[in-house]
Amino acid sequence: MDLKIENKRVVYPFSVGIDSETGMMDDYDVHIERWLKDITKMFYDENAAIKYLNKHGNIKIYEVYEKGIPEIDGEVRFCSSITYPGKIGDEYFMTKGHFHSRPDTAELYYCIRGHGYMLMERENGDYVIEEMYPGRAVYVPGYYAHRSINIGDEPLISLPVYPGDAGHDYGTIEQKGFKHLVVDKDGKPSIIVNPYYKE
Ligand code: PAN
Ligand code: ZN
């Protein structure tokens, strides 16, 4: 059988290690870091984000290690996703979140460390939240935007796995936001409606 070739690159069988303490991959092609300065607008209380920056300086909110697997039908892409503990105002640190560019594609997240929520929300605002903790797998069906939220006090580490041709649509969430947010209320995570959500 022919090996798949994309960008003149042959995909050979491989394996990779993911450190269960740090989430670091021992062999990766892409490393994405999201720092507060770059994503202040993702937090609903942008003033709190600016205050945080002025008081404490920049901070890493989350990062991702991944292998450069071709973004084509038939492939399976995966990464190590690490969201750090903390809050901006009363909102927990979280990933930007996105729909898939091919919106019908699903995703499976396997949680390795920490305690969090997976927020899944449809374009009409319907939402579901599933808890993430070590050993727990969360299935994100197609047509749901998804975001990992760290509600604990250690890094939230997970292994997301998704179809090669899923793609990432960040623009919709950047413009509209999620309708639902997870905030700390009296020391407990609580779901609120985003006051700035654009229908
Ligand atoms: C994940 C996410 C990862 C980072 O691999 O890409 O957790 O979150 P953002 O992409 O929202 O910045 C995934 O859902 N891939 O499809
Ligand atoms: Zn995804």
mmCIF file with all atom_site columns, C-alpha atoms and ligand atoms in Angstrom:
data_model
loop_
_atom_site.group_PDB
_atom_site.id
_atom_site.type_symbol
_atom_site.label_atom_id
_atom_site.label_alt_id
_atom_site.label_comp_id
_atom_site.label_asym_id
_atom_site.label_entity_id
_atom_site.label_seq_id
_atom_site.pdbx_PDB_ins_code
_atom_site.Cartn_x
_atom_site.Cartn_y
_atom_site.Cartn_z
_atom_site.occupancy
_atom_site.B_iso_or_equiv
_atom_site.pdbx_formal_charge
_atom_site.auth_seq_id
_atom_site.auth_comp_id
_atom_site.auth_asym_id
_atom_site.auth_atom_id
_atom_site.pdbx_PDB_model_num
ATOM   1   C  CA . MET A 1 1   ? 0.000   0.000  0.000  1.00 0.00 ? 1   MET A CA 1
ATOM   2   C  CA . ASP A 1 2   ? 1.218   3.517  -0.801 1.00 0.00 ? 2   ASP A CA 1
ATOM   3   C  CA . LEU A 1 3   ? 2.251   5.782  2.056  1.00 0.00 ? 3   LEU A CA 1
ATOM   4   C  CA . LYS A 1 4   ? 0.326   9.068  2.196  1.00 0.00 ? 4   LYS A CA 1
ATOM   5   C  CA . ILE A 1 5   ? 2.277   12.005 0.914  1.00 0.00 ? 5   ILE A CA 1
ATOM   6   C  CA . GLU A 1 6   ? 1.460   15.628 1.761  1.00 0.00 ? 6   GLU A CA 1
ATOM   7   C  CA . ASN A 1 7   ? 3.780   18.547 1.033  1.00 0.00 ? 7   ASN A CA 1
ATOM   8   C  CA . LYS A 1 8   ? 6.312   15.982 -0.156 1.00 0.00 ? 8   LYS A CA 1
ATOM   9   C  CA . ARG A 1 9   ? 6.283   14.595 3.380  1.00 0.00 ? 9   ARG A CA 1
ATOM   10  C  CA . VAL A 1 10  ? 5.764   10.910 4.109  1.00 0.00 ? 10  VAL A CA 1
ATOM   11  C  CA . VAL A 1 11  ? 3.996   10.041 7.343  1.00 0.00 ? 11  VAL A CA 1
ATOM   12  C  CA . TYR A 1 12  ? 5.747   7.147  8.977  1.00 0.00 ? 12  TYR A CA 1
ATOM   13  C  CA . PRO A 1 13  ? 4.498   5.296  12.031 1.00 0.00 ? 13  PRO A CA 1
ATOM   14  C  CA . PHE A 1 14  ? 5.737   6.939  15.214 1.00 0.00 ? 14  PHE A CA 1
ATOM   15  C  CA . SER A 1 15  ? 5.142   7.211  18.919 1.00 0.00 ? 15  SER A CA 1
ATOM   16  C  CA . VAL A 1 16  ? 5.603   10.103 21.284 1.00 0.00 ? 16  VAL A CA 1
ATOM   17  C  CA . GLY A 1 17  ? 5.813   10.599 25.041 1.00 0.00 ? 17  GLY A CA 1
ATOM   18  C  CA . ILE A 1 18  ? 3.611   13.046 26.963 1.00 0.00 ? 18  ILE A CA 1
ATOM   19  C  CA . ASP A 1 19  ? 4.815   13.895 30.452 1.00 0.00 ? 19  ASP A CA 1
ATOM   20  C  CA . SER A 1 20  ? 1.868   13.484 32.819 1.00 0.00 ? 20  SER A CA 1
ATOM   21  C  CA . GLU A 1 21  ? 3.204   16.160 35.225 1.00 0.00 ? 21  GLU A CA 1
ATOM   22  C  CA . THR A 1 22  ? 4.046   18.937 32.741 1.00 0.00 ? 22  THR A CA 1
ATOM   23  C  CA . GLY A 1 23  ? 2.175   17.886 29.593 1.00 0.00 ? 23  GLY A CA 1
ATOM   24  C  CA . MET A 1 24  ? 5.367   18.344 27.572 1.00 0.00 ? 24  MET A CA 1
ATOM   25  C  CA . MET A 1 25  ? 5.802   16.179 24.497 1.00 0.00 ? 25  MET A CA 1
ATOM   26  C  CA . ASP A 1 26  ? 9.245   14.655 24.185 1.00 0.00 ? 26  ASP A CA 1
ATOM   27  C  CA . ASP A 1 27  ? 9.185   15.116 20.415 1.00 0.00 ? 27  ASP A CA 1
ATOM   28  C  CA . TYR A 1 28  ? 7.003   17.761 18.781 1.00 0.00 ? 28  TYR A CA 1
ATOM   29  C  CA . ASP A 1 29  ? 6.860   19.897 15.642 1.00 0.00 ? 29  ASP A CA 1
ATOM   30  C  CA . VAL A 1 30  ? 4.690   22.767 16.844 1.00 0.00 ? 30  VAL A CA 1
ATOM   31  C  CA . HIS A 1 31  ? 4.605   24.573 20.186 1.00 0.00 ? 31  HIS A CA 1
ATOM   32  C  CA . ILE A 1 32  ? 1.955   27.259 20.688 1.00 0.00 ? 32  ILE A CA 1
ATOM   33  C  CA . GLU A 1 33  ? 1.982   29.527 23.742 1.00 0.00 ? 33  GLU A CA 1
ATOM   34  C  CA . ARG A 1 34  ? -0.929  31.808 24.570 1.00 0.00 ? 34  ARG A CA 1
ATOM   35  C  CA . TRP A 1 35  ? 0.012   34.632 26.909 1.00 0.00 ? 35  TRP A CA 1
ATOM   36  C  CA . LEU A 1 36  ? -2.439  36.999 28.566 1.00 0.00 ? 36  LEU A CA 1
ATOM   37  C  CA . LYS A 1 37  ? -1.154  39.978 26.579 1.00 0.00 ? 37  LYS A CA 1
ATOM   38  C  CA . ASP A 1 38  ? -2.171  38.289 23.321 1.00 0.00 ? 38  ASP A CA 1
ATOM   39  C  CA . ILE A 1 39  ? -5.615  37.138 24.452 1.00 0.00 ? 39  ILE A CA 1
ATOM   40  C  CA . THR A 1 40  ? -6.866  39.872 26.826 1.00 0.00 ? 40  THR A CA 1
ATOM   41  C  CA . LYS A 1 41  ? -9.982  40.227 24.658 1.00 0.00 ? 41  LYS A CA 1
ATOM   42  C  CA . MET A 1 42  ? -10.925 36.590 25.212 1.00 0.00 ? 42  MET A CA 1
ATOM   43  C  CA . PHE A 1 43  ? -11.698 37.318 28.874 1.00 0.00 ? 43  PHE A CA 1
ATOM   44  C  CA . TYR A 1 44  ? -15.098 38.920 29.353 1.00 0.00 ? 44  TYR A CA 1
ATOM   45  C  CA . ASP A 1 45  ? -13.722 41.397 31.906 1.00 0.00 ? 45  ASP A CA 1
ATOM   46  C  CA . GLU A 1 46  ? -11.064 42.975 29.704 1.00 0.00 ? 46  GLU A CA 1
ATOM   47  C  CA . ASN A 1 47  ? -10.392 45.668 32.334 1.00 0.00 ? 47  ASN A CA 1
ATOM   48  C  CA . ALA A 1 48  ? -9.521  42.954 34.839 1.00 0.00 ? 48  ALA A CA 1
ATOM   49  C  CA . ALA A 1 49  ? -7.060  41.559 32.281 1.00 0.00 ? 49  ALA A CA 1
ATOM   50  C  CA . ILE A 1 50  ? -5.416  44.965 31.855 1.00 0.00 ? 50  ILE A CA 1
ATOM   51  C  CA . LYS A 1 51  ? -5.276  45.459 35.634 1.00 0.00 ? 51  LYS A CA 1
ATOM   52  C  CA . TYR A 1 52  ? -3.684  42.025 35.994 1.00 0.00 ? 52  TYR A CA 1
ATOM   53  C  CA . LEU A 1 53  ? -1.039  42.894 33.387 1.00 0.00 ? 53  LEU A CA 1
ATOM   54  C  CA . ASN A 1 54  ? -0.225  46.181 35.092 1.00 0.00 ? 54  ASN A CA 1
ATOM   55  C  CA . LYS A 1 55  ? 0.043   44.570 38.512 1.00 0.00 ? 55  LYS A CA 1
ATOM   56  C  CA . HIS A 1 56  ? 1.692   41.205 37.791 1.00 0.00 ? 56  HIS A CA 1
ATOM   57  C  CA . GLY A 1 57  ? 3.020   41.477 34.226 1.00 0.00 ? 57  GLY A CA 1
ATOM   58  C  CA . ASN A 1 58  ? 2.398   38.987 31.461 1.00 0.00 ? 58  ASN A CA 1
ATOM   59  C  CA . ILE A 1 59  ? 1.476   35.368 32.249 1.00 0.00 ? 59  ILE A CA 1
ATOM   60  C  CA . LYS A 1 60  ? 1.151   32.212 30.191 1.00 0.00 ? 60  LYS A CA 1
ATOM   61  C  CA . ILE A 1 61  ? -2.483  31.110 30.118 1.00 0.00 ? 61  ILE A CA 1
ATOM   62  C  CA . TYR A 1 62  ? -2.110  27.900 28.092 1.00 0.00 ? 62  TYR A CA 1
ATOM   63  C  CA . GLU A 1 63  ? 0.100   26.082 25.663 1.00 0.00 ? 63  GLU A CA 1
ATOM   64  C  CA . VAL A 1 64  ? -0.057  23.266 23.161 1.00 0.00 ? 64  VAL A CA 1
ATOM   65  C  CA . TYR A 1 65  ? 2.505   20.785 21.844 1.00 0.00 ? 65  TYR A CA 1
ATOM   66  C  CA . GLU A 1 66  ? 1.724   18.947 18.668 1.00 0.00 ? 66  GLU A CA 1
ATOM   67  C  CA . LYS A 1 67  ? 3.051   16.751 15.924 1.00 0.00 ? 67  LYS A CA 1
ATOM   68  C  CA . GLY A 1 68  ? 2.881   18.065 12.373 1.00 0.00 ? 68  GLY A CA 1
ATOM   69  C  CA . ILE A 1 69  ? 0.370   15.607 11.038 1.00 0.00 ? 69  ILE A CA 1
ATOM   70  C  CA . PRO A 1 70  ? -1.103  16.587 7.646  1.00 0.00 ? 70  PRO A CA 1
ATOM   71  C  CA . GLU A 1 71  ? -4.448  18.347 7.858  1.00 0.00 ? 71  GLU A CA 1
ATOM   72  C  CA . ILE A 1 72  ? -6.180  15.940 5.527  1.00 0.00 ? 72  ILE A CA 1
ATOM   73  C  CA . ASP A 1 73  ? -9.082  13.509 5.580  1.00 0.00 ? 73  ASP A CA 1
ATOM   74  C  CA . GLY A 1 74  ? -8.038  10.133 6.952  1.00 0.00 ? 74  GLY A CA 1
ATOM   75  C  CA . GLU A 1 75  ? -5.361  11.454 9.278  1.00 0.00 ? 75  GLU A CA 1
ATOM   76  C  CA . VAL A 1 76  ? -5.816  11.821 13.039 1.00 0.00 ? 76  VAL A CA 1
ATOM   77  C  CA . ARG A 1 77  ? -4.342  14.905 14.648 1.00 0.00 ? 77  ARG A CA 1
ATOM   78  C  CA . PHE A 1 78  ? -3.633  15.152 18.363 1.00 0.00 ? 78  PHE A CA 1
ATOM   79  C  CA . CYS A 1 79  ? -1.763  17.348 20.787 1.00 0.00 ? 79  CYS A CA 1
ATOM   80  C  CA . SER A 1 80  ? -1.007  17.948 24.424 1.00 0.00 ? 80  SER A CA 1
ATOM   81  C  CA . SER A 1 81  ? -3.095  20.854 25.713 1.00 0.00 ? 81  SER A CA 1
ATOM   82  C  CA . ILE A 1 82  ? -1.994  22.506 28.972 1.00 0.00 ? 82  ILE A CA 1
ATOM   83  C  CA . THR A 1 83  ? -4.107  25.211 30.612 1.00 0.00 ? 83  THR A CA 1
ATOM   84  C  CA . TYR A 1 84  ? -2.596  26.794 33.716 1.00 0.00 ? 84  TYR A CA 1
ATOM   85  C  CA . PRO A 1 85  ? -4.492  27.548 36.924 1.00 0.00 ? 85  PRO A CA 1
ATOM   86  C  CA . GLY A 1 86  ? -5.547  31.101 37.650 1.00 0.00 ? 86  GLY A CA 1
ATOM   87  C  CA . LYS A 1 87  ? -8.249  33.716 37.145 1.00 0.00 ? 87  LYS A CA 1
ATOM   88  C  CA . ILE A 1 88  ? -8.687  37.054 35.403 1.00 0.00 ? 88  ILE A CA 1
ATOM   89  C  CA . GLY A 1 89  ? -11.201 38.883 37.544 1.00 0.00 ? 89  GLY A CA 1
ATOM   90  C  CA . ASP A 1 90  ? -13.562 36.043 38.437 1.00 0.00 ? 90  ASP A CA 1
ATOM   91  C  CA . GLU A 1 91  ? -13.081 34.115 35.171 1.00 0.00 ? 91  GLU A CA 1
ATOM   92  C  CA . TYR A 1 92  ? -10.912 31.008 35.230 1.00 0.00 ? 92  TYR A CA 1
ATOM   93  C  CA . PHE A 1 93  ? -7.996  30.624 32.813 1.00 0.00 ? 93  PHE A CA 1
ATOM   94  C  CA . MET A 1 94  ? -9.205  28.899 29.668 1.00 0.00 ? 94  MET A CA 1
ATOM   95  C  CA . THR A 1 95  ? -8.374  28.237 26.040 1.00 0.00 ? 95  THR A CA 1
ATOM   96  C  CA . LYS A 1 96  ? -9.635  30.609 23.338 1.00 0.00 ? 96  LYS A CA 1
ATOM   97  C  CA . GLY A 1 97  ? -11.991 27.944 22.048 1.00 0.00 ? 97  GLY A CA 1
ATOM   98  C  CA . HIS A 1 98  ? -13.168 27.412 18.503 1.00 0.00 ? 98  HIS A CA 1
ATOM   99  C  CA . PHE A 1 99  ? -15.520 25.719 16.088 1.00 0.00 ? 99  PHE A CA 1
ATOM   100 C  CA . HIS A 1 100 ? -13.954 23.372 13.585 1.00 0.00 ? 100 HIS A CA 1
ATOM   101 C  CA . SER A 1 101 ? -13.701 24.794 10.056 1.00 0.00 ? 101 SER A CA 1
ATOM   102 C  CA . ARG A 1 102 ? -15.332 21.580 8.922  1.00 0.00 ? 102 ARG A CA 1
ATOM   103 C  CA . PRO A 1 103 ? -18.090 22.015 11.500 1.00 0.00 ? 103 PRO A CA 1
ATOM   104 C  CA . ASP A 1 104 ? -19.367 18.431 11.481 1.00 0.00 ? 104 ASP A CA 1
ATOM   105 C  CA . THR A 1 105 ? -16.084 17.011 12.802 1.00 0.00 ? 105 THR A CA 1
ATOM   106 C  CA . ALA A 1 106 ? -16.000 15.721 16.387 1.00 0.00 ? 106 ALA A CA 1
ATOM   107 C  CA . GLU A 1 107 ? -13.164 15.523 18.901 1.00 0.00 ? 107 GLU A CA 1
ATOM   108 C  CA . LEU A 1 108 ? -12.206 13.430 21.914 1.00 0.00 ? 108 LEU A CA 1
ATOM   109 C  CA . TYR A 1 109 ? -10.326 14.903 24.889 1.00 0.00 ? 109 TYR A CA 1
ATOM   110 C  CA . TYR A 1 110 ? -8.642  12.553 27.344 1.00 0.00 ? 110 TYR A CA 1
ATOM   111 C  CA . CYS A 1 111 ? -7.739  14.269 30.609 1.00 0.00 ? 111 CYS A CA 1
ATOM   112 C  CA . ILE A 1 112 ? -4.318  13.485 32.057 1.00 0.00 ? 112 ILE A CA 1
ATOM   113 C  CA . ARG A 1 113 ? -3.967  15.936 34.952 1.00 0.00 ? 113 ARG A CA 1
ATOM   114 C  CA . GLY A 1 114 ? -5.867  18.614 36.812 1.00 0.00 ? 114 GLY A CA 1
ATOM   115 C  CA . HIS A 1 115 ? -9.489  19.585 37.196 1.00 0.00 ? 115 HIS A CA 1
ATOM   116 C  CA . GLY A 1 116 ? -11.519 21.475 34.677 1.00 0.00 ? 116 GLY A CA 1
ATOM   117 C  CA . TYR A 1 117 ? -14.592 21.855 32.559 1.00 0.00 ? 117 TYR A CA 1
ATOM   118 C  CA . MET A 1 118 ? -15.087 21.369 28.868 1.00 0.00 ? 118 MET A CA 1
ATOM   119 C  CA . LEU A 1 119 ? -17.561 23.991 27.690 1.00 0.00 ? 119 LEU A CA 1
ATOM   120 C  CA . MET A 1 120 ? -19.335 22.922 24.503 1.00 0.00 ? 120 MET A CA 1
ATOM   121 C  CA . GLU A 1 121 ? -21.689 25.378 22.863 1.00 0.00 ? 121 GLU A CA 1
ATOM   122 C  CA . ARG A 1 122 ? -23.687 25.411 19.637 1.00 0.00 ? 122 ARG A CA 1
ATOM   123 C  CA . GLU A 1 123 ? -24.182 28.457 17.465 1.00 0.00 ? 123 GLU A CA 1
ATOM   124 C  CA . ASN A 1 124 ? -27.713 28.883 18.857 1.00 0.00 ? 124 ASN A CA 1
ATOM   125 C  CA . GLY A 1 125 ? -26.290 29.153 22.394 1.00 0.00 ? 125 GLY A CA 1
ATOM   126 C  CA . ASP A 1 126 ? -27.284 25.655 23.568 1.00 0.00 ? 126 ASP A CA 1
ATOM   127 C  CA . TYR A 1 127 ? -24.482 24.385 25.750 1.00 0.00 ? 127 TYR A CA 1
ATOM   128 C  CA . VAL A 1 128 ? -23.207 21.411 27.718 1.00 0.00 ? 128 VAL A CA 1
ATOM   129 C  CA . ILE A 1 129 ? -20.436 21.309 30.296 1.00 0.00 ? 129 ILE A CA 1
ATOM   130 C  CA . GLU A 1 130 ? -18.531 18.123 31.112 1.00 0.00 ? 130 GLU A CA 1
ATOM   131 C  CA . GLU A 1 131 ? -16.069 17.757 33.944 1.00 0.00 ? 131 GLU A CA 1
ATOM   132 C  CA . MET A 1 132 ? -12.432 16.941 33.193 1.00 0.00 ? 132 MET A CA 1
ATOM   133 C  CA . TYR A 1 133 ? -10.206 15.062 35.617 1.00 0.00 ? 133 TYR A CA 1
ATOM   134 C  CA . PRO A 1 134 ? -7.515  12.395 35.188 1.00 0.00 ? 134 PRO A CA 1
ATOM   135 C  CA . GLY A 1 135 ? -8.818  9.308  33.450 1.00 0.00 ? 135 GLY A CA 1
ATOM   136 C  CA . ARG A 1 136 ? -11.921 11.076 32.103 1.00 0.00 ? 136 ARG A CA 1
ATOM   137 C  CA . ALA A 1 137 ? -12.643 11.293 28.351 1.00 0.00 ? 137 ALA A CA 1
ATOM   138 C  CA . VAL A 1 138 ? -14.919 13.998 26.951 1.00 0.00 ? 138 VAL A CA 1
ATOM   139 C  CA . TYR A 1 139 ? -16.574 13.595 23.559 1.00 0.00 ? 139 TYR A CA 1
ATOM   140 C  CA . VAL A 1 140 ? -17.171 16.854 21.705 1.00 0.00 ? 140 VAL A CA 1
ATOM   141 C  CA . PRO A 1 141 ? -19.636 16.286 18.855 1.00 0.00 ? 141 PRO A CA 1
ATOM   142 C  CA . GLY A 1 142 ? -19.515 18.254 15.616 1.00 0.00 ? 142 GLY A CA 1
ATOM   143 C  CA . TYR A 1 143 ? -21.117 21.722 15.534 1.00 0.00 ? 143 TYR A CA 1
ATOM   144 C  CA . TYR A 1 144 ? -20.093 22.478 19.124 1.00 0.00 ? 144 TYR A CA 1
ATOM   145 C  CA . ALA A 1 145 ? -17.538 25.197 19.828 1.00 0.00 ? 145 ALA A CA 1
ATOM   146 C  CA . HIS A 1 146 ? -15.308 23.967 22.645 1.00 0.00 ? 146 HIS A CA 1
ATOM   147 C  CA . ARG A 1 147 ? -13.084 25.466 25.296 1.00 0.00 ? 147 ARG A CA 1
ATOM   148 C  CA . SER A 1 148 ? -11.121 23.904 28.196 1.00 0.00 ? 148 SER A CA 1
ATOM   149 C  CA . ILE A 1 149 ? -11.455 25.747 31.510 1.00 0.00 ? 149 ILE A CA 1
ATOM   150 C  CA . ASN A 1 150 ? -9.146  25.152 34.469 1.00 0.00 ? 150 ASN A CA 1
ATOM   151 C  CA . ILE A 1 151 ? -11.148 25.285 37.709 1.00 0.00 ? 151 ILE A CA 1
ATOM   152 C  CA . GLY A 1 152 ? -8.417  23.696 39.835 1.00 0.00 ? 152 GLY A CA 1
ATOM   153 C  CA . ASP A 1 153 ? -5.083  24.752 41.256 1.00 0.00 ? 153 ASP A CA 1
ATOM   154 C  CA . GLU A 1 154 ? -2.753  22.673 39.080 1.00 0.00 ? 154 GLU A CA 1
ATOM   155 C  CA . PRO A 1 155 ? -2.245  22.539 35.303 1.00 0.00 ? 155 PRO A CA 1
ATOM   156 C  CA . LEU A 1 156 ? -5.155  21.042 33.360 1.00 0.00 ? 156 LEU A CA 1
ATOM   157 C  CA . ILE A 1 157 ? -3.539  18.652 30.889 1.00 0.00 ? 157 ILE A CA 1
ATOM   158 C  CA . SER A 1 158 ? -5.435  16.804 28.202 1.00 0.00 ? 158 SER A CA 1
ATOM   159 C  CA . LEU A 1 159 ? -4.899  14.936 24.977 1.00 0.00 ? 159 LEU A CA 1
ATOM   160 C  CA . PRO A 1 160 ? -7.316  16.139 22.293 1.00 0.00 ? 160 PRO A CA 1
ATOM   161 C  CA . VAL A 1 161 ? -7.713  13.898 19.225 1.00 0.00 ? 161 VAL A CA 1
ATOM   162 C  CA . TYR A 1 162 ? -9.539  15.065 16.119 1.00 0.00 ? 162 TYR A CA 1
ATOM   163 C  CA . PRO A 1 163 ? -9.898  14.347 12.382 1.00 0.00 ? 163 PRO A CA 1
ATOM   164 C  CA . GLY A 1 164 ? -7.056  15.583 10.217 1.00 0.00 ? 164 GLY A CA 1
ATOM   165 C  CA . ASP A 1 165 ? -9.290  17.796 8.083  1.00 0.00 ? 165 ASP A CA 1
ATOM   166 C  CA . ALA A 1 166 ? -11.232 19.393 11.001 1.00 0.00 ? 166 ALA A CA 1
ATOM   167 C  CA . GLY A 1 167 ? -9.432  22.759 10.811 1.00 0.00 ? 167 GLY A CA 1
ATOM   168 C  CA . HIS A 1 168 ? -9.932  25.587 13.318 1.00 0.00 ? 168 HIS A CA 1
ATOM   169 C  CA . ASP A 1 169 ? -12.369 28.483 13.067 1.00 0.00 ? 169 ASP A CA 1
ATOM   170 C  CA . TYR A 1 170 ? -11.286 30.950 15.775 1.00 0.00 ? 170 TYR A CA 1
ATOM   171 C  CA . GLY A 1 171 ? -12.951 33.970 14.155 1.00 0.00 ? 171 GLY A CA 1
ATOM   172 C  CA . THR A 1 172 ? -16.517 33.206 15.234 1.00 0.00 ? 172 THR A CA 1
ATOM   173 C  CA . ILE A 1 173 ? -15.599 33.037 18.944 1.00 0.00 ? 173 ILE A CA 1
ATOM   174 C  CA . GLU A 1 174 ? -13.249 36.038 18.651 1.00 0.00 ? 174 GLU A CA 1
ATOM   175 C  CA . GLN A 1 175 ? -16.153 38.095 17.309 1.00 0.00 ? 175 GLN A CA 1
ATOM   176 C  CA . LYS A 1 176 ? -19.108 36.748 19.302 1.00 0.00 ? 176 LYS A CA 1
ATOM   177 C  CA . GLY A 1 177 ? -17.556 35.147 22.348 1.00 0.00 ? 177 GLY A CA 1
ATOM   178 C  CA . PHE A 1 178 ? -19.133 32.156 24.062 1.00 0.00 ? 178 PHE A CA 1
ATOM   179 C  CA . LYS A 1 179 ? -22.646 32.779 25.379 1.00 0.00 ? 179 LYS A CA 1
ATOM   180 C  CA . HIS A 1 180 ? -21.741 30.994 28.607 1.00 0.00 ? 180 HIS A CA 1
ATOM   181 C  CA . LEU A 1 181 ? -18.774 31.583 30.870 1.00 0.00 ? 181 LEU A CA 1
ATOM   182 C  CA . VAL A 1 182 ? -17.427 29.814 33.934 1.00 0.00 ? 182 VAL A CA 1
ATOM   183 C  CA . VAL A 1 183 ? -16.576 32.129 36.813 1.00 0.00 ? 183 VAL A CA 1
ATOM   184 C  CA . ASP A 1 184 ? -15.622 31.754 40.448 1.00 0.00 ? 184 ASP A CA 1
ATOM   185 C  CA . LYS A 1 185 ? -18.521 32.617 42.721 1.00 0.00 ? 185 LYS A CA 1
ATOM   186 C  CA . ASP A 1 186 ? -17.736 32.375 46.445 1.00 0.00 ? 186 ASP A CA 1
ATOM   187 C  CA . GLY A 1 187 ? -14.957 29.887 45.716 1.00 0.00 ? 187 GLY A CA 1
ATOM   188 C  CA . LYS A 1 188 ? -17.065 27.640 43.469 1.00 0.00 ? 188 LYS A CA 1
ATOM   189 C  CA . PRO A 1 189 ? -17.287 27.473 39.669 1.00 0.00 ? 189 PRO A CA 1
ATOM   190 C  CA . SER A 1 190 ? -20.523 28.902 38.434 1.00 0.00 ? 190 SER A CA 1
ATOM   191 C  CA . ILE A 1 191 ? -21.976 29.337 34.941 1.00 0.00 ? 191 ILE A CA 1
ATOM   192 C  CA . ILE A 1 192 ? -23.101 32.800 33.875 1.00 0.00 ? 192 ILE A CA 1
ATOM   193 C  CA . VAL A 1 193 ? -24.429 34.297 30.652 1.00 0.00 ? 193 VAL A CA 1
ATOM   194 C  CA . ASN A 1 194 ? -21.785 36.442 28.973 1.00 0.00 ? 194 ASN A CA 1
ATOM   195 C  CA . PRO A 1 195 ? -22.959 40.055 29.314 1.00 0.00 ? 195 PRO A CA 1
ATOM   196 C  CA . TYR A 1 196 ? -21.047 40.957 26.128 1.00 0.00 ? 196 TYR A CA 1
ATOM   197 C  CA . TYR A 1 197 ? -22.230 38.047 23.992 1.00 0.00 ? 197 TYR A CA 1
ATOM   198 C  CA . LYS A 1 198 ? -23.170 39.155 20.482 1.00 0.00 ? 198 LYS A CA 1
ATOM   199 C  CA . GLU A 1 199 ? -26.221 37.181 19.264 1.00 0.00 ? 199 GLU A CA 1
HETATM 200 C  C1 . PAN B 2 .   ? -7.467  21.359 20.804 1.00 0.00 ? 1   PAN B C1 1
HETATM 201 C  C2 . PAN B 2 .   ? -7.197  22.849 21.043 1.00 0.00 ? 1   PAN B C2 1
HETATM 202 C  C3 . PAN B 2 .   ? -6.273  23.176 22.202 1.00 0.00 ? 1   PAN B C3 1
HETATM 203 C  C4 . PAN B 2 .   ? -6.027  24.696 22.337 1.00 0.00 ? 1   PAN B C4 1
HETATM 204 O  O1 . PAN B 2 .   ? -6.339  20.726 20.301 1.00 0.00 ? 1   PAN B O1 1
HETATM 205 O  O2 . PAN B 2 .   ? -6.706  23.388 19.846 1.00 0.00 ? 1   PAN B O2 1
HETATM 206 O  O3 . PAN B 2 .   ? -6.830  22.698 23.386 1.00 0.00 ? 1   PAN B O3 1
HETATM 207 O  O4 . PAN B 2 .   ? -7.221  25.417 22.346 1.00 0.00 ? 1   PAN B O4 1
HETATM 208 P  P1 . PAN B 2 .   ? -7.534  26.505 21.222 1.00 0.00 ? 1   PAN B P1 1
HETATM 209 O  O5 . PAN B 2 .   ? -7.344  25.836 19.895 1.00 0.00 ? 1   PAN B O5 1
HETATM 210 O  O6 . PAN B 2 .   ? -8.964  26.888 21.446 1.00 0.00 ? 1   PAN B O6 1
HETATM 211 O  O7 . PAN B 2 .   ? -6.582  27.637 21.379 1.00 0.00 ? 1   PAN B O7 1
HETATM 212 C  C5 . PAN B 2 .   ? -8.615  21.263 19.827 1.00 0.00 ? 1   PAN B C5 1
HETATM 213 O  O8 . PAN B 2 .   ? -9.739  21.463 20.197 1.00 0.00 ? 1   PAN B O8 1
HETATM 214 N  N1 . PAN B 2 .   ? -8.316  21.000 18.553 1.00 0.00 ? 1   PAN B N1 1
HETATM 215 O  O9 . PAN B 2 .   ? -9.282  20.905 17.611 1.00 0.00 ? 1   PAN B O9 1
HETATM 216 ZN ZN . ZN  B 3 .   ? -11.148 21.379 18.448 1.00 0.00 ? 2   ZN  B ZN 1
#
